[in-house]
mmCIF file of C-alpha atoms in Angstrom:
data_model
loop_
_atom_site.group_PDB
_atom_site.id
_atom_site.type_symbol
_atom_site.label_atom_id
_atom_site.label_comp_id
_atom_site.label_asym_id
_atom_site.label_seq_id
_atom_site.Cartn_x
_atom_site.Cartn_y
_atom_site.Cartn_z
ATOM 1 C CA UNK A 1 -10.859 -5.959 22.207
ATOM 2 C CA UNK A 2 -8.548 -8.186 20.526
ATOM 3 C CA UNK A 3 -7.145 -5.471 18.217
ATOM 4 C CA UNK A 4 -6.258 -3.129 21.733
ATOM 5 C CA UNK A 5 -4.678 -6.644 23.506
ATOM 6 C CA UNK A 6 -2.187 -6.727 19.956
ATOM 7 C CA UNK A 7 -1.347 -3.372 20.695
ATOM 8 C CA UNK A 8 -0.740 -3.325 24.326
ATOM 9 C CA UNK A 9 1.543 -6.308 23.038
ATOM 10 C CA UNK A 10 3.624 -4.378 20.129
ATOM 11 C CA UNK A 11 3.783 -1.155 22.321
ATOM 12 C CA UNK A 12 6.682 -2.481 24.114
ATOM 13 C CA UNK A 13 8.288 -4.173 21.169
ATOM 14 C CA UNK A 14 7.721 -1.396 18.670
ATOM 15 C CA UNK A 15 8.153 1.605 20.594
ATOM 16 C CA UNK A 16 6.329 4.766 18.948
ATOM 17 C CA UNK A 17 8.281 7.540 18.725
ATOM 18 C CA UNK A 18 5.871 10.072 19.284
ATOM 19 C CA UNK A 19 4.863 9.111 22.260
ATOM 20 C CA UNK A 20 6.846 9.606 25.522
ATOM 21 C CA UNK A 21 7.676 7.113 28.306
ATOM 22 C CA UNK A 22 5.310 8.503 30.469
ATOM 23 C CA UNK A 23 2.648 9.723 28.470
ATOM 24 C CA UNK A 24 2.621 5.846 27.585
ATOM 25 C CA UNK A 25 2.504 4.341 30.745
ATOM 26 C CA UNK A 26 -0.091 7.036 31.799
ATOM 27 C CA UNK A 27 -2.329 5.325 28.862
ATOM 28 C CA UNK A 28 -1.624 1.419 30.264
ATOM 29 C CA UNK A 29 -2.399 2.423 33.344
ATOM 30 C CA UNK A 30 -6.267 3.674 32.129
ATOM 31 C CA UNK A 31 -6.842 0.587 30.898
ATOM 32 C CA UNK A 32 -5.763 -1.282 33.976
ATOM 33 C CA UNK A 33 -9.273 -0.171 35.363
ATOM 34 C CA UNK A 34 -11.175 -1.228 32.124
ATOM 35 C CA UNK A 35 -14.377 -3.019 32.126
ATOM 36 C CA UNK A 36 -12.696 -6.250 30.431
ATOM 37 C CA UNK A 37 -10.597 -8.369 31.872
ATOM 38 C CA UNK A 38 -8.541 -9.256 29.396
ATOM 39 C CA UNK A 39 -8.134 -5.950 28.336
ATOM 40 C CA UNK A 40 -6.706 -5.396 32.257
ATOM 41 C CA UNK A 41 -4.718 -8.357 31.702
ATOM 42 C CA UNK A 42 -2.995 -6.927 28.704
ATOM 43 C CA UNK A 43 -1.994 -3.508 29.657
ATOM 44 C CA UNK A 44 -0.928 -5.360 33.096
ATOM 45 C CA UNK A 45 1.504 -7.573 31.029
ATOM 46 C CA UNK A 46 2.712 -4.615 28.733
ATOM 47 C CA UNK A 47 3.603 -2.372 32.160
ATOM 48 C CA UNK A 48 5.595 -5.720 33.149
ATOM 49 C CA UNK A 49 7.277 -6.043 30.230
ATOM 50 C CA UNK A 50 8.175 -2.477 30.043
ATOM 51 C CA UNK A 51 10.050 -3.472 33.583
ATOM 52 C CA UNK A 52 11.547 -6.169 32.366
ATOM 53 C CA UNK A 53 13.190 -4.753 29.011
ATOM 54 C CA UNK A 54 14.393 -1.986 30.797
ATOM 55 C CA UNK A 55 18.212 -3.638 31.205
ATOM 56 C CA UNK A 56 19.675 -0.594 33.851
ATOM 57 C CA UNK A 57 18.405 -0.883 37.663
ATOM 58 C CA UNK A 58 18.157 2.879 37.106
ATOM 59 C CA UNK A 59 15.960 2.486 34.661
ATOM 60 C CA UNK A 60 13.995 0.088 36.282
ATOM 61 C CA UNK A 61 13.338 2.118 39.633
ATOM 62 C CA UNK A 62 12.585 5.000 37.338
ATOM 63 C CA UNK A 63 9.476 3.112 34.956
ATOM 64 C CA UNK A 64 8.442 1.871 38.566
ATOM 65 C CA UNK A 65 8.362 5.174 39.715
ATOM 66 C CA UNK A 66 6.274 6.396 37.016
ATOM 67 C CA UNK A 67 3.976 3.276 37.150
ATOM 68 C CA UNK A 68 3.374 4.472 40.890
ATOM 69 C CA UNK A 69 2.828 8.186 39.703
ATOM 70 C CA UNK A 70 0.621 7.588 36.702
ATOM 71 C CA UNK A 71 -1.462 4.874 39.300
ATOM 72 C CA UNK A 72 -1.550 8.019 41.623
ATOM 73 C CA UNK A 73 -2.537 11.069 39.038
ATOM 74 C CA UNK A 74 -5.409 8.768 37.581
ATOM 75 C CA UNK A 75 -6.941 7.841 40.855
ATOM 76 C CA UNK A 76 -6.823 11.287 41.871
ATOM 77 C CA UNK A 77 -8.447 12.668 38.629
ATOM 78 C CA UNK A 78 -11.270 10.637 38.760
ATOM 79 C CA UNK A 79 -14.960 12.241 39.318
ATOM 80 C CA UNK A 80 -16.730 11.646 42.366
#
């Protein structure tokens, strides 16, 4: 658990390059529904900072907007 909370914290700072905006979100947004809460906590803090570094309001609107759609694709997805 500690190991993933270091990585939600460098995913932001050390941005992979394989891995696309949204594919990356989509992933922090899983784990906002994980069992631990610190875990939760952690992938919360990682979507803020993503928010925050982004410097253009463009930007901004447009990781919001993909916070939103990843929230929405997930909760639809999920079994019964």
């Amino acid at each position: 658990i500690d190991l993933m909370k270091s990585c939600f914290l460098l995913l932001t700072h050390l941005f992979p390059v394989k891995i696309g905006t949204n594919e990356l979100i989509s992933l922090l947004v899983k784990y906002l529904l994980h069992k631990d809460p610190s875990l939760r906590t952690a992938a919360f803090q990682a979507l803020a900072r993503m928010i925050k570094g982004s410097y253009s309001t463009r930007n901004r609107q447009g990781i919001r907007f993909s916070i939103v759609l990843a929230i929405a694709n997930f909760a639809l997805n999920m079994p019964d």
